[in-house]
PDB file of C-alpha atoms and ligand atoms in Angstrom:
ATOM      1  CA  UNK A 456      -7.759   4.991 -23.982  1.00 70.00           C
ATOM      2  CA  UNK A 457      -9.727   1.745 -22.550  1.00 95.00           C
ATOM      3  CA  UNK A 458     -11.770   3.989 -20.526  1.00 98.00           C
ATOM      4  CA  UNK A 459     -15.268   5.655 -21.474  1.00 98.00           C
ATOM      5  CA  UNK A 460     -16.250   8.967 -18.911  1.00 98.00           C
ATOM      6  CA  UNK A 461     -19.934  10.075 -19.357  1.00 98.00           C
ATOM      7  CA  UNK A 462     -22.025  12.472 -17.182  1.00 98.00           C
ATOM      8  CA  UNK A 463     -25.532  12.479 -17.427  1.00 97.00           C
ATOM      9  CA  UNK A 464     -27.767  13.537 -14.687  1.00 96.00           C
ATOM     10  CA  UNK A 465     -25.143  14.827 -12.333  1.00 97.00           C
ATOM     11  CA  UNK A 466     -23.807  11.238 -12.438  1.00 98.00           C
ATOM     12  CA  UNK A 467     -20.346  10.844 -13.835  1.00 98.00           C
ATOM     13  CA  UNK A 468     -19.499   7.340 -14.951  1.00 98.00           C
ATOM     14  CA  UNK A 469     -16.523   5.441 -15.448  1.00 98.00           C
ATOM     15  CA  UNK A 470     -16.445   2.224 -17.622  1.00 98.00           C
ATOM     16  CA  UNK A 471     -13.699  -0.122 -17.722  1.00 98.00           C
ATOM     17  CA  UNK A 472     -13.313  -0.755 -22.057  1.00 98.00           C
ATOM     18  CA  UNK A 473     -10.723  -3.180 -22.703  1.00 98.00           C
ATOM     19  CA  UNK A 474     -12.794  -6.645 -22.561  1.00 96.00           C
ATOM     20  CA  UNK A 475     -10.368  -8.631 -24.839  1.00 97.00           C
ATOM     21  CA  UNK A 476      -7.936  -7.784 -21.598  1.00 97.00           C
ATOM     22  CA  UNK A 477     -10.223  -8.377 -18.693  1.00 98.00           C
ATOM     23  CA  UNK A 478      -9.887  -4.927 -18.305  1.00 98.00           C
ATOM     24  CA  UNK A 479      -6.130  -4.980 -17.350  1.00 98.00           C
ATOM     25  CA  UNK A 480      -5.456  -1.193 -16.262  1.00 98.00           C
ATOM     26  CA  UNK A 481      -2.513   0.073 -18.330  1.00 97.00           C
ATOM     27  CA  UNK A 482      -0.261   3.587 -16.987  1.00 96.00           C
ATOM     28  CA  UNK A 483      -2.486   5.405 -19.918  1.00 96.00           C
ATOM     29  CA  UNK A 484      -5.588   4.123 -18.240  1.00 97.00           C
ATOM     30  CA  UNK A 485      -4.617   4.996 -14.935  1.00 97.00           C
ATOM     31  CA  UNK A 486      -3.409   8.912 -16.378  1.00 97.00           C
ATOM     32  CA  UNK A 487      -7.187   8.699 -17.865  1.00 98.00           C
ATOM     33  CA  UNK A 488      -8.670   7.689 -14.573  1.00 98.00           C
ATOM     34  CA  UNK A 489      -7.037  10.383 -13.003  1.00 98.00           C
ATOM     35  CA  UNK A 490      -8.246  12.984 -15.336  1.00 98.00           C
ATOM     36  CA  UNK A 491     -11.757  11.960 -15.039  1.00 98.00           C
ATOM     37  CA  UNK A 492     -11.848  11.871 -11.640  1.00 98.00           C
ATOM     38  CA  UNK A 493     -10.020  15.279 -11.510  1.00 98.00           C
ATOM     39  CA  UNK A 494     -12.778  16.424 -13.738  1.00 98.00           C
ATOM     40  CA  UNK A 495     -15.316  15.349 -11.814  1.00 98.00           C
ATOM     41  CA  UNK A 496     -14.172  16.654  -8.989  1.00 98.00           C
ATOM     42  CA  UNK A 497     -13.930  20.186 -10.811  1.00 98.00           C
ATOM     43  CA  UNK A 498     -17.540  20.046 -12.434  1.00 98.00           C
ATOM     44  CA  UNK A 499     -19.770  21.172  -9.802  1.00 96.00           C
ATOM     45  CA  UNK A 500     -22.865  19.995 -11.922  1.00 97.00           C
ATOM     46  CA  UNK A 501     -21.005  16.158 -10.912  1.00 98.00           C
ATOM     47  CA  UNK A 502     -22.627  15.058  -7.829  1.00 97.00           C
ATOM     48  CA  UNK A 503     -21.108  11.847  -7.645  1.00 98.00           C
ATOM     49  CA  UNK A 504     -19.241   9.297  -9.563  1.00 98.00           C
ATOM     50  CA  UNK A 505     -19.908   5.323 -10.486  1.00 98.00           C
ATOM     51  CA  UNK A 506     -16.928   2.936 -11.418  1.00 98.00           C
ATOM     52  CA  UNK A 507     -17.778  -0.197 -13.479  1.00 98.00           C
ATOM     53  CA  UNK A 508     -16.858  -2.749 -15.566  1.00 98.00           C
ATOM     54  CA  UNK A 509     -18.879  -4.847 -17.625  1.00 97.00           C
ATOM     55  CA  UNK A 510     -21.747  -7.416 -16.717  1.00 95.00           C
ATOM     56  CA  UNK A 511     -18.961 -10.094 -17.067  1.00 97.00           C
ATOM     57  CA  UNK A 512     -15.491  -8.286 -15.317  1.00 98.00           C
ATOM     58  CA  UNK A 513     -14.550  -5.514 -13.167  1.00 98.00           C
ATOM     59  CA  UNK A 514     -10.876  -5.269 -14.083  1.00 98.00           C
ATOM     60  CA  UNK A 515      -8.106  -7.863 -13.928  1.00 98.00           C
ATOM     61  CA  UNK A 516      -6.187  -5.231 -12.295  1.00 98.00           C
ATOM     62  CA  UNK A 517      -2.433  -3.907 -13.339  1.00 96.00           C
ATOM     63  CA  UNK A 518      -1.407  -4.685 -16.942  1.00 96.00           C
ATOM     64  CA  UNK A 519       1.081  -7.341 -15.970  1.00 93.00           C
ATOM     65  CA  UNK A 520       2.944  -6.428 -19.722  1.00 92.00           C
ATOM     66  CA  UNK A 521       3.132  -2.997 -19.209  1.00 92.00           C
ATOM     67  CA  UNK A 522       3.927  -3.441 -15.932  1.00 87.00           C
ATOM     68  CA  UNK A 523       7.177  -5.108 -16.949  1.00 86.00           C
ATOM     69  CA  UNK A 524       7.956  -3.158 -19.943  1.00 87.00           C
ATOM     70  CA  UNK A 525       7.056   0.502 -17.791  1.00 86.00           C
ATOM     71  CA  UNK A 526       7.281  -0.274 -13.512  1.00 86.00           C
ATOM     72  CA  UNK A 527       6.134   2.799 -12.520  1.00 86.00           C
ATOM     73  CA  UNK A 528       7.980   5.240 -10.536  1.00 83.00           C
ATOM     74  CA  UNK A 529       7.673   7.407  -7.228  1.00 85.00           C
ATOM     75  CA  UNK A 530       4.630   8.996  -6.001  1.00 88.00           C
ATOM     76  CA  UNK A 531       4.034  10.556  -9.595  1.00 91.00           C
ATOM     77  CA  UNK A 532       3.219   7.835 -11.281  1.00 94.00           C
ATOM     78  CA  UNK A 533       0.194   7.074 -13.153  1.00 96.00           C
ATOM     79  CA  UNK A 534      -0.524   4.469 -10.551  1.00 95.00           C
ATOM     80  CA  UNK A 535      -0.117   6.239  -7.482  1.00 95.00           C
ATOM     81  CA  UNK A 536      -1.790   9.417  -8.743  1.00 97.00           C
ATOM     82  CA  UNK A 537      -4.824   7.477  -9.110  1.00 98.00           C
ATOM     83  CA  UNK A 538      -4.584   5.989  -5.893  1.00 97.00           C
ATOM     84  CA  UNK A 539      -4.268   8.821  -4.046  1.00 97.00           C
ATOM     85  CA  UNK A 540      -6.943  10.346  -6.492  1.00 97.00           C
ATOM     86  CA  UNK A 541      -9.406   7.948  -5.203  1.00 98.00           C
ATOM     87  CA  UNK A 542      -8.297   8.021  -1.367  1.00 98.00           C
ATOM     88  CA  UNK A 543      -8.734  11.892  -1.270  1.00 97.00           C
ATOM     89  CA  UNK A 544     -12.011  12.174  -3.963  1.00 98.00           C
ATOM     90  CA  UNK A 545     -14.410  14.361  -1.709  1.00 98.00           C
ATOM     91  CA  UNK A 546     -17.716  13.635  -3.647  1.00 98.00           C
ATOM     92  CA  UNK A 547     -19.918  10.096  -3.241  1.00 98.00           C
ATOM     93  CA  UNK A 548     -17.800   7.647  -5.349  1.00 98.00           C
ATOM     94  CA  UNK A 549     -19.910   3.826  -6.271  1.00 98.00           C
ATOM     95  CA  UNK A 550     -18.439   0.967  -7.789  1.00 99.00           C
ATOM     96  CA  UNK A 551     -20.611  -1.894  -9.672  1.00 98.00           C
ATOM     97  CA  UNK A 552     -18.656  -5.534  -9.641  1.00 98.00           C
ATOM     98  CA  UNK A 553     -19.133  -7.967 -11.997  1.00 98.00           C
ATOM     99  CA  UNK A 554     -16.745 -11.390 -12.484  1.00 98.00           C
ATOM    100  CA  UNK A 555     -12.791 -10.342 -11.559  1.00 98.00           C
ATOM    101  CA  UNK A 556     -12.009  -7.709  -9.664  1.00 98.00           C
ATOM    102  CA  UNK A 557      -8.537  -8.272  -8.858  1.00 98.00           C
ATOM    103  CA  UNK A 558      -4.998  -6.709  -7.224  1.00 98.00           C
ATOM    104  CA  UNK A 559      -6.105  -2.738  -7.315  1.00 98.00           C
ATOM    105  CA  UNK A 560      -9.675  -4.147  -8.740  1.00 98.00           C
ATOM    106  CA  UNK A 561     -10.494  -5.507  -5.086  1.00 98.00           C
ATOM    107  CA  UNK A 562      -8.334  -2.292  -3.381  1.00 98.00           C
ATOM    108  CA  UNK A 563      -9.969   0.202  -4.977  1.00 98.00           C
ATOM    109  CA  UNK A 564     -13.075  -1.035  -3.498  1.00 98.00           C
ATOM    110  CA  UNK A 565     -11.643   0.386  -0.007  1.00 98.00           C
ATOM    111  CA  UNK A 566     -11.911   3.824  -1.271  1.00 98.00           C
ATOM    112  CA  UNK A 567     -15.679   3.762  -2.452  1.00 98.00           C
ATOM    113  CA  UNK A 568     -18.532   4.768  -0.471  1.00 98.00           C
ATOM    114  CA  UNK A 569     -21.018   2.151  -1.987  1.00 98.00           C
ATOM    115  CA  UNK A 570     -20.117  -1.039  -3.653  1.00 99.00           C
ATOM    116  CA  UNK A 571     -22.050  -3.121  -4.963  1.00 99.00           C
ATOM    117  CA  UNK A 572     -22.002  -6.489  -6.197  1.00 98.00           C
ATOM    118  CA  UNK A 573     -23.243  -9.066  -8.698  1.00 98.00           C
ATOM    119  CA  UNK A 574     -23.649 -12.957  -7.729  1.00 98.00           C
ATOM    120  CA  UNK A 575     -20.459 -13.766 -10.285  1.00 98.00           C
ATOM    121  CA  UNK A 576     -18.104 -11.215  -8.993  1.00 98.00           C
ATOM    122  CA  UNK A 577     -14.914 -12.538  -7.536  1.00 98.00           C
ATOM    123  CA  UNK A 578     -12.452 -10.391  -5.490  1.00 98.00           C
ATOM    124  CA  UNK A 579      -8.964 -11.539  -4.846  1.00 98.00           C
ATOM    125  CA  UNK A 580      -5.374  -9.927  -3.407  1.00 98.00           C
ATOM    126  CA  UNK A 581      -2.689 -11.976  -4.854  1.00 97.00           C
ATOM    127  CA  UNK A 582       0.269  -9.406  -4.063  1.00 97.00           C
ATOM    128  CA  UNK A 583       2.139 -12.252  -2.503  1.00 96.00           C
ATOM    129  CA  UNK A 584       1.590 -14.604  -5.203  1.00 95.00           C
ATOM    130  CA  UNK A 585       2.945 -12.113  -7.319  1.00 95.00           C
ATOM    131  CA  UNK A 586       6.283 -11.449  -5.510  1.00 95.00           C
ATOM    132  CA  UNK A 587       4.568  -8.148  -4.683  1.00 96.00           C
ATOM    133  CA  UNK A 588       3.019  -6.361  -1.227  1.00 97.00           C
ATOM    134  CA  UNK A 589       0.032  -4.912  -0.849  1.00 98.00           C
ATOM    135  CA  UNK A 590      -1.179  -1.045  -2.279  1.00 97.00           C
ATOM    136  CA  UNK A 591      -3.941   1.525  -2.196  1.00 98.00           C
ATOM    137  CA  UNK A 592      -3.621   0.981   1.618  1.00 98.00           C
ATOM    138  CA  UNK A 593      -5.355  -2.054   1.521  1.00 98.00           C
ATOM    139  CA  UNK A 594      -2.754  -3.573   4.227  1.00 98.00           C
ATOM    140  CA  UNK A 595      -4.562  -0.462   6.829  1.00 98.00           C
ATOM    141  CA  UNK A 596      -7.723  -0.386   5.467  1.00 98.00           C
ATOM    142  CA  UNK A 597      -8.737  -4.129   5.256  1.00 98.00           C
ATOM    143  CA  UNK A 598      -7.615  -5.251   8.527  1.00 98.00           C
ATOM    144  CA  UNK A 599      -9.972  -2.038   9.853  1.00 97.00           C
ATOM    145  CA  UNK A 600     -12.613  -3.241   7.997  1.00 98.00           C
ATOM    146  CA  UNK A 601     -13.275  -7.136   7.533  1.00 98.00           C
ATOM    147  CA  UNK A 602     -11.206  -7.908  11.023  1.00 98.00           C
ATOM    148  CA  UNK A 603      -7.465  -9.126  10.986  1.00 98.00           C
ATOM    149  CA  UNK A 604      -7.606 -12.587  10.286  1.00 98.00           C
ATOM    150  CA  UNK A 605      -9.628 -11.852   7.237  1.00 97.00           C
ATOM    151  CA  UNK A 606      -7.812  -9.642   6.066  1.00 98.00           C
ATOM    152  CA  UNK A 607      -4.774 -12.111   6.538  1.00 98.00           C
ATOM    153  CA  UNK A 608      -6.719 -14.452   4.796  1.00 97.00           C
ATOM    154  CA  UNK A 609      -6.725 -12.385   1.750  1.00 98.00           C
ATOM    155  CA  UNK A 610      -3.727 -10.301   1.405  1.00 98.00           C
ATOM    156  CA  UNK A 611      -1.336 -13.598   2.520  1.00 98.00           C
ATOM    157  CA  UNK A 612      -3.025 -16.446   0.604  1.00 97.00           C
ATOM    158  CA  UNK A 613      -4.654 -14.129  -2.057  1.00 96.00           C
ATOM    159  CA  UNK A 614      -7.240 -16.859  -3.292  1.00 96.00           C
ATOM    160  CA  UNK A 615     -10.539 -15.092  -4.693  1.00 98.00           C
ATOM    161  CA  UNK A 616     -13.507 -14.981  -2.973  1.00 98.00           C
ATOM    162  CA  UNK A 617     -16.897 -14.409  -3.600  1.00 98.00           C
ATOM    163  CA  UNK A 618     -19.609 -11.400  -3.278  1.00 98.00           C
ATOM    164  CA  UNK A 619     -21.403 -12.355  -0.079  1.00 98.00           C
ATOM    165  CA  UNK A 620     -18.021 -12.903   1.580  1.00 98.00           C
ATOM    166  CA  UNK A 621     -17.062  -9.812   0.439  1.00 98.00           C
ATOM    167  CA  UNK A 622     -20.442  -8.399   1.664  1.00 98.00           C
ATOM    168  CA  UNK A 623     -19.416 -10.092   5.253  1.00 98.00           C
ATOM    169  CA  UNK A 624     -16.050  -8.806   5.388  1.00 98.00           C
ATOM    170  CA  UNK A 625     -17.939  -5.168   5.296  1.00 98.00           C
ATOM    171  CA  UNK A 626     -16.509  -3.851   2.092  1.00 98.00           C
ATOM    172  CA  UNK A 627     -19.665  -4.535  -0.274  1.00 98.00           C
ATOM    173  CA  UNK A 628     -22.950  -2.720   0.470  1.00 98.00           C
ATOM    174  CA  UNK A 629     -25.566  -5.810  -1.464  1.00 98.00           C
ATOM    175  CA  UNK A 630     -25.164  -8.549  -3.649  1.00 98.00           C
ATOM    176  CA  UNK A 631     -27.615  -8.718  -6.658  1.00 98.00           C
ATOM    177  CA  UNK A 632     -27.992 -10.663 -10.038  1.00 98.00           C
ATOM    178  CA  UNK A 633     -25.222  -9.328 -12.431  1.00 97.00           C
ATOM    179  CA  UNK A 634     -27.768  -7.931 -14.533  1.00 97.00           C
ATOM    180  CA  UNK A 635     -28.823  -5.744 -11.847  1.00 98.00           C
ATOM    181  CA  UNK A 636     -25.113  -4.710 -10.425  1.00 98.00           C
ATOM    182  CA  UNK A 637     -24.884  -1.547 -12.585  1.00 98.00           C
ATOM    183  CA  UNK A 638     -28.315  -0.375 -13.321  1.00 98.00           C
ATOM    184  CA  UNK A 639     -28.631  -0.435  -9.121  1.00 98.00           C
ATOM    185  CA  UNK A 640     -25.642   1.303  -8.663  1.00 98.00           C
ATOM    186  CA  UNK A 641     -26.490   3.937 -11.030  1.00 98.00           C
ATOM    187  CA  UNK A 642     -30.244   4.135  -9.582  1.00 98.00           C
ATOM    188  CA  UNK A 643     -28.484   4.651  -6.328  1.00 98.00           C
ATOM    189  CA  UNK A 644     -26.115   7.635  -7.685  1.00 98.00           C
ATOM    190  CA  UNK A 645     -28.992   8.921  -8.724  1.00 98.00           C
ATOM    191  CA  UNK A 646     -30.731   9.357  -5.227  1.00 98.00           C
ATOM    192  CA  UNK A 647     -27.456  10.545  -3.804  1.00 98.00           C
ATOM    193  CA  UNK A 648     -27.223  13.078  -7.073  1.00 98.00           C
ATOM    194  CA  UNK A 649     -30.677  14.487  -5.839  1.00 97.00           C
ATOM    195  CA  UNK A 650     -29.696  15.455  -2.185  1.00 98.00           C
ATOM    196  CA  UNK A 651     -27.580  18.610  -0.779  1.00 97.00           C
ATOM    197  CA  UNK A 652     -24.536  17.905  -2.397  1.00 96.00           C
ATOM    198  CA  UNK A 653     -22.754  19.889   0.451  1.00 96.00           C
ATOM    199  CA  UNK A 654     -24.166  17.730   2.900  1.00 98.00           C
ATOM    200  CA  UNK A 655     -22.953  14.636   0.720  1.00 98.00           C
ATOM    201  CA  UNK A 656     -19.631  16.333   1.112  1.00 97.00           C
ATOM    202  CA  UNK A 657     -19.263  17.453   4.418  1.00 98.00           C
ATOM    203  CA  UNK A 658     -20.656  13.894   5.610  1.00 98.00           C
ATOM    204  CA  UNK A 659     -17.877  11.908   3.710  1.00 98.00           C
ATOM    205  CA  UNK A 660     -15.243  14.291   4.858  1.00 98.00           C
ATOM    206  CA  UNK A 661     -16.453  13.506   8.523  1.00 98.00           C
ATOM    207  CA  UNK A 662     -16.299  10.155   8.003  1.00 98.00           C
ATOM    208  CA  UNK A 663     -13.092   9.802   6.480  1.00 97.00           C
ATOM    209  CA  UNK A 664     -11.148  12.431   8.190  1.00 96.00           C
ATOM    210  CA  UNK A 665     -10.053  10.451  11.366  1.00 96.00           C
ATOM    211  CA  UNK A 666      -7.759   8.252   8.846  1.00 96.00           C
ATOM    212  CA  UNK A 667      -6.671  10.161   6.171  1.00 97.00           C
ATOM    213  CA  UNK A 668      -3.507  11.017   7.517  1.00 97.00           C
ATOM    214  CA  UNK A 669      -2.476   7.394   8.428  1.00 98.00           C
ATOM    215  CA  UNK A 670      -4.025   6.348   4.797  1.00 98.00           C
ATOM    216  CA  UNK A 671      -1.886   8.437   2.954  1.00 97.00           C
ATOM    217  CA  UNK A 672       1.716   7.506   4.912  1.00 97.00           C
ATOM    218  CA  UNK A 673       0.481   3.792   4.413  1.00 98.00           C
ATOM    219  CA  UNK A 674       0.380   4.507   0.474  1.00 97.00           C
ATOM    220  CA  UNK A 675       3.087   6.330   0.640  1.00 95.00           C
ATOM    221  CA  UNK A 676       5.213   2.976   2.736  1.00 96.00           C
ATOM    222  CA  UNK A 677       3.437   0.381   0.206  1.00 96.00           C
ATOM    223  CA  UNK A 678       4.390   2.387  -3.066  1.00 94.00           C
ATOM    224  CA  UNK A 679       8.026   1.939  -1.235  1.00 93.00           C
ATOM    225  CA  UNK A 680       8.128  -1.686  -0.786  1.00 95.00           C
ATOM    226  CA  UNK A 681       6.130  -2.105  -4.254  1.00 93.00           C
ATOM    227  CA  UNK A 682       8.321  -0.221  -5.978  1.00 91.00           C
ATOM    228  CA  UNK A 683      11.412  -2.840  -4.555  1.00 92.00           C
ATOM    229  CA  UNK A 684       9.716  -5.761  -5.066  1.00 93.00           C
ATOM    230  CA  UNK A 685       8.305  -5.024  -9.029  1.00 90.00           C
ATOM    231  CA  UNK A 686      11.629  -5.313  -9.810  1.00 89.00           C
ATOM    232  CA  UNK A 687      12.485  -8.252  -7.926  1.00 93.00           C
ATOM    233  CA  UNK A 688      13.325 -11.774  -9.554  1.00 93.00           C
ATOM    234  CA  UNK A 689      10.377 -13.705  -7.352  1.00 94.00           C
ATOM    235  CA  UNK A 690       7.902 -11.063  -9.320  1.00 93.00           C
ATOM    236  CA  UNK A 691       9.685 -11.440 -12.456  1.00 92.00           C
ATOM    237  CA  UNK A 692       9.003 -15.056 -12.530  1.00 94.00           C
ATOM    238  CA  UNK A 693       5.318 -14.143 -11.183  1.00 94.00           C
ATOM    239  CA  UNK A 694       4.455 -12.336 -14.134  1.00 92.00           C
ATOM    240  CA  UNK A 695       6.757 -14.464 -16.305  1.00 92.00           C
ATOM    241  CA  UNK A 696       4.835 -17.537 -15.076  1.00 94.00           C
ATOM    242  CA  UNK A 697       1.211 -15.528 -15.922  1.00 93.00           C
ATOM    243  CA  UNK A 698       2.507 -14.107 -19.556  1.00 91.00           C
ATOM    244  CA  UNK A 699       3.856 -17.655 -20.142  1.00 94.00           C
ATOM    245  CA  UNK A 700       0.552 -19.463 -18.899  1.00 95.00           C
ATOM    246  CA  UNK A 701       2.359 -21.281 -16.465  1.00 95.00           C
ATOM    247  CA  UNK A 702       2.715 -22.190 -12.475  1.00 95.00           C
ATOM    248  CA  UNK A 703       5.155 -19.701 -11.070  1.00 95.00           C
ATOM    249  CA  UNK A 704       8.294 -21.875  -9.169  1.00 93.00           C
ATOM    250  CA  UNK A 705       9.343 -19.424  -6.278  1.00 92.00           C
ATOM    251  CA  UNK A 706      10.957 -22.341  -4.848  1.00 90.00           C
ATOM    252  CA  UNK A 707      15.035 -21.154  -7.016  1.00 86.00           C
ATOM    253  CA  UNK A 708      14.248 -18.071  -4.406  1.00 88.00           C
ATOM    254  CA  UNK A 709      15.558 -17.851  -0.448  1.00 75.00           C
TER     255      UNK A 709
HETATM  256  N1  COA B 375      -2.531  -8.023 -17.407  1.00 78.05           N
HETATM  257  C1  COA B 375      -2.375  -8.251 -18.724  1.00 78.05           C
HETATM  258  N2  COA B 375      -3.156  -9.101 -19.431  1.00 78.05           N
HETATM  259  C2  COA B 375      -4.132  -9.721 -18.762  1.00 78.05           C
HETATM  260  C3  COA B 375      -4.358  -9.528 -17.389  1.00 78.05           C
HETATM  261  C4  COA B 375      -3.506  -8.643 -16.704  1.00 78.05           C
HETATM  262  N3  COA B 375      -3.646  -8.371 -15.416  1.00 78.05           N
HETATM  263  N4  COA B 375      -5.401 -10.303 -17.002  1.00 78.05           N
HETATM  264  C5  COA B 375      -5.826 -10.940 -18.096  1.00 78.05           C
HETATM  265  N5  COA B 375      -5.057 -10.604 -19.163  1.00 78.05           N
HETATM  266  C6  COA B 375      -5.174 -11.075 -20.533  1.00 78.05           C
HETATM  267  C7  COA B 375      -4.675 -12.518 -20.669  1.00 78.05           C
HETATM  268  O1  COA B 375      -3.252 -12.540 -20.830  1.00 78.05           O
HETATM  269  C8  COA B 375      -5.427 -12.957 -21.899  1.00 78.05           C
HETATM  270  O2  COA B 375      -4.776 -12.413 -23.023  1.00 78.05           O
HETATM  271  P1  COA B 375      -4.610 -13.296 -24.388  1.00 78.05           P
HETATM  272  O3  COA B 375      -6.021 -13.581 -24.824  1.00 78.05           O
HETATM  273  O4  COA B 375      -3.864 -12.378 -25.300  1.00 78.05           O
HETATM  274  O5  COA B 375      -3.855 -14.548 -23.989  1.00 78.05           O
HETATM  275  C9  COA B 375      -6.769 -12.251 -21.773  1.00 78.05           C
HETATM  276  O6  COA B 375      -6.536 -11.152 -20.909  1.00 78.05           O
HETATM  277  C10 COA B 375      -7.845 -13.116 -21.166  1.00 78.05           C
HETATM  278  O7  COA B 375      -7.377 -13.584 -19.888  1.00 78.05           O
HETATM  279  P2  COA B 375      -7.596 -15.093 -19.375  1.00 78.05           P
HETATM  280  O8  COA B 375      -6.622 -15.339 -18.244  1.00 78.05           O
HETATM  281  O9  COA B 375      -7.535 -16.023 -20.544  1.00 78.05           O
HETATM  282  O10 COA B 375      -9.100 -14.997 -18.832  1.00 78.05           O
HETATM  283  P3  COA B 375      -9.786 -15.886 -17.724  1.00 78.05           P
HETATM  284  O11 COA B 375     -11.248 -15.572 -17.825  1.00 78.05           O
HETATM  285  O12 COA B 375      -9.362 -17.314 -17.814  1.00 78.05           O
HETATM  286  O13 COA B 375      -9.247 -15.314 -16.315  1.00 78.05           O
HETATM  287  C11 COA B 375      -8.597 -13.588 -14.750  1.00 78.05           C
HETATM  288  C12 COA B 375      -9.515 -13.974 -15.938  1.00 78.05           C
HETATM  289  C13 COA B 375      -8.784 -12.101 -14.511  1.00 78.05           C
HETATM  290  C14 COA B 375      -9.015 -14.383 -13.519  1.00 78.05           C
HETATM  291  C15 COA B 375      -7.148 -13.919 -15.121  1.00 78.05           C
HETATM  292  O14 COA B 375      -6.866 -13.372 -16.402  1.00 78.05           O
HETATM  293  C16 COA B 375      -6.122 -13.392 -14.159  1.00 78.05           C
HETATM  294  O15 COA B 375      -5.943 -13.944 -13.089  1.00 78.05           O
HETATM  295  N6  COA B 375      -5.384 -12.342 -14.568  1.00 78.05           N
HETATM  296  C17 COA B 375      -4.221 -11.880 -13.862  1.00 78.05           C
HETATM  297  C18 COA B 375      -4.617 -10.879 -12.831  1.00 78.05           C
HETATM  298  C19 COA B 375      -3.451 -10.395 -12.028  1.00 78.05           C
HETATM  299  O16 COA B 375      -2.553 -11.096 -11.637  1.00 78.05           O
HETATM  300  N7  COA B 375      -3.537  -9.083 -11.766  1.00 78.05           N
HETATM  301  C20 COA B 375      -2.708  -8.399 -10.848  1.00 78.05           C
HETATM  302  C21 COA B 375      -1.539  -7.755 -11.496  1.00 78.05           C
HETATM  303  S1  COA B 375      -0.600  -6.819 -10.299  1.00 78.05           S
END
C-alpha cells in the first residue's frame, strides 16, 4: 500500500513507504490516506495526527506513471477525496519534512496546523512546468499566507525552495536538523495529545471556519482546470519529458 498508519499514544501517524519512488503518491495511496485519516477521525482515543516521510524525502508528489496510465476523475477521486479529507480534518494534523516535498507534497502543507522542517527539505510548485494548475487550494491559500508575490514566485516559476524560506513565507512552524524533523514533530503531537481534545477541536474549527467555504469552491475550480489540463498535450510532454529523463520542449505548443 506504500503507506504505514500507527497509533500509539493518542498519536496517529502516517509514513510515506515507497523510498525507491521518492515517495510518489499513487490513486491506491491516496484511497489509503483517506482511510486513515477517516479512521482517525472516527477513533476518539486519536487526538491528533503526524504526516511524514523519511529523514531523506517527504514525497515527490503525484505518481507521474499512474497519473498517465489512471488521470483521475471528478470530485470522487482518490485525489480529491484526500484533499478535501485534509482541508476538512477537524483534529490537530503535523507534518515532518525532510528532502522533496513537491506538487501536493508542498500543498498539503497548507492544510496542517504545524509543520515542521528539516535543514534539507526542499518545497517546490511546478504545476506550470508540468502543463498543469495549481490544487489543494494552494492558488487561495498561499497568496493568504506567504503574500502575493511569493506566492507568484512559486506557483508561476515553480523552482524549489528551501526550509527557512518556507519558514518566512509563514507555512513552516521551525526548521531543525533532519534528524530532529520527526522525533520533534511527534514530541509536539504528543503535548497537543495531552490537552482537552475538545478545546483542540473547537480552536481549529474557529480558526479555520472564516475560509472553509471559499477553500472548498477553490478545490472544487482547480480539480476543474486540472482535470483539462492532465490531459492536455503541453502535460503530456511534461511528464513524457520526466519519464524519459529529459528537458520538456513546450515551445511545438501556442
Ligand atoms: N512519479 C513517479 N516516479 C517518480 C516521481 C514521481 N513524481 N518522482 C520520482 N520518481 C522516481 C524516478 O522516476 C526514479 O525512478 P527510477 O529509479 O525507476 O528511474 C526514482 O523515483 C528516483 O527519482 P530521481 O529523479 O532519480 O531522484 P532525485 O533524487 O534525483 O530527485 C526529485 C528527486 C523528487 C526531486 C525528482 O524525482 C522529481 O523532481 N520528481 C518529479 C516530481 C514531480 O514532478 N511531481 C509532481 C507530479 S504532479
Amino acid at each position: 500500500m506504500s503507506i504505514r498508519v500507527q497509533t500509539e499514544n493518542a498519536v496517529t501517524t502516517i509514513a510515506f513507504d515507497r523510498a525507491d519512488k521518492k515517495n510518489a503518491i499513487t490513486a491506491a495511496m491516496y484511497a489509503a490516506l483517506v482511510d486513515a485519516l477517516a479512521a482517525a477521525a472516527d477513533d476518539p482515543a486519536v487526538r491528533c495526527v503526524v504526516v511524514h516521510g523519511s529523514d531523506q524525502v517527504f514525497t515527490a508528489g503525484n505518481d507521474v506513471q499512474d497519473f498517465l496510465m489512471n488521470p483521475p476523475h471528478g470530485e470522487d477521486s482518490p485525489v480529491s477525496r484526500f484533499l478535501r479529507g485534509i482541508a476538512t480534518f477537524g483534529k490537530p494534523l503535523l507534518a515532518a519534512v525532510n528532502g522533496p516535498a513537491v506538487g501536493v507534497g508542498t500543498t498539503m502543507l497548507l492544510h496542517c496546523d504545524l509543520v515542521y522542517a528539516g535543514e534539507s527539505a526542499r518545497f517546490s510548485t511546478p504545476f506550470a512546468q508540468l502543463g498543469l494548475c495549481p490544487e489543494a487550494a494552494s492558488s487561495l491559500l498561499l497568496p493568504s499566507v506567504a503574500g502575493y508575490q511569493r506566492a507568484a514566485q512559486a506557483l508561476l516559476l515553480g523552482e524549489p525552495f528551501g526550509p527557512q524560506q518556507a519558514r518566512e513565507m509563514g507555512f513552516v512552524n521551525a526548521v531543525l536538523p533532519d534528524g530532529e524533523t520527526i522525533p520533534h514533530t511527534l514530541a509536539q503531537a504528543g503535548k497537543l495529545a495531552r490537552l482537552p481534545a475538545s478545546s483542540l477541536r473547537v480552536t481549529k474549527r474557529l480558526m479555520k471556519q472564516g475560509q472553509q467555504e471559499a477553500i472548498a469552491r477553490q478545490m472544487s475550480a482547480e480539480g476543474a482546470e486540472f482535470g483539462v489540463m492532465l490531459r492536455s498535450p503541453e502535460a503530456r510532454e511534461a511528464f513524457a519529458a520526466f519519464l524519459g529523463k529529459r528537458k520538456p520542449d513546450f515551445a511545438q505548443f501556442s
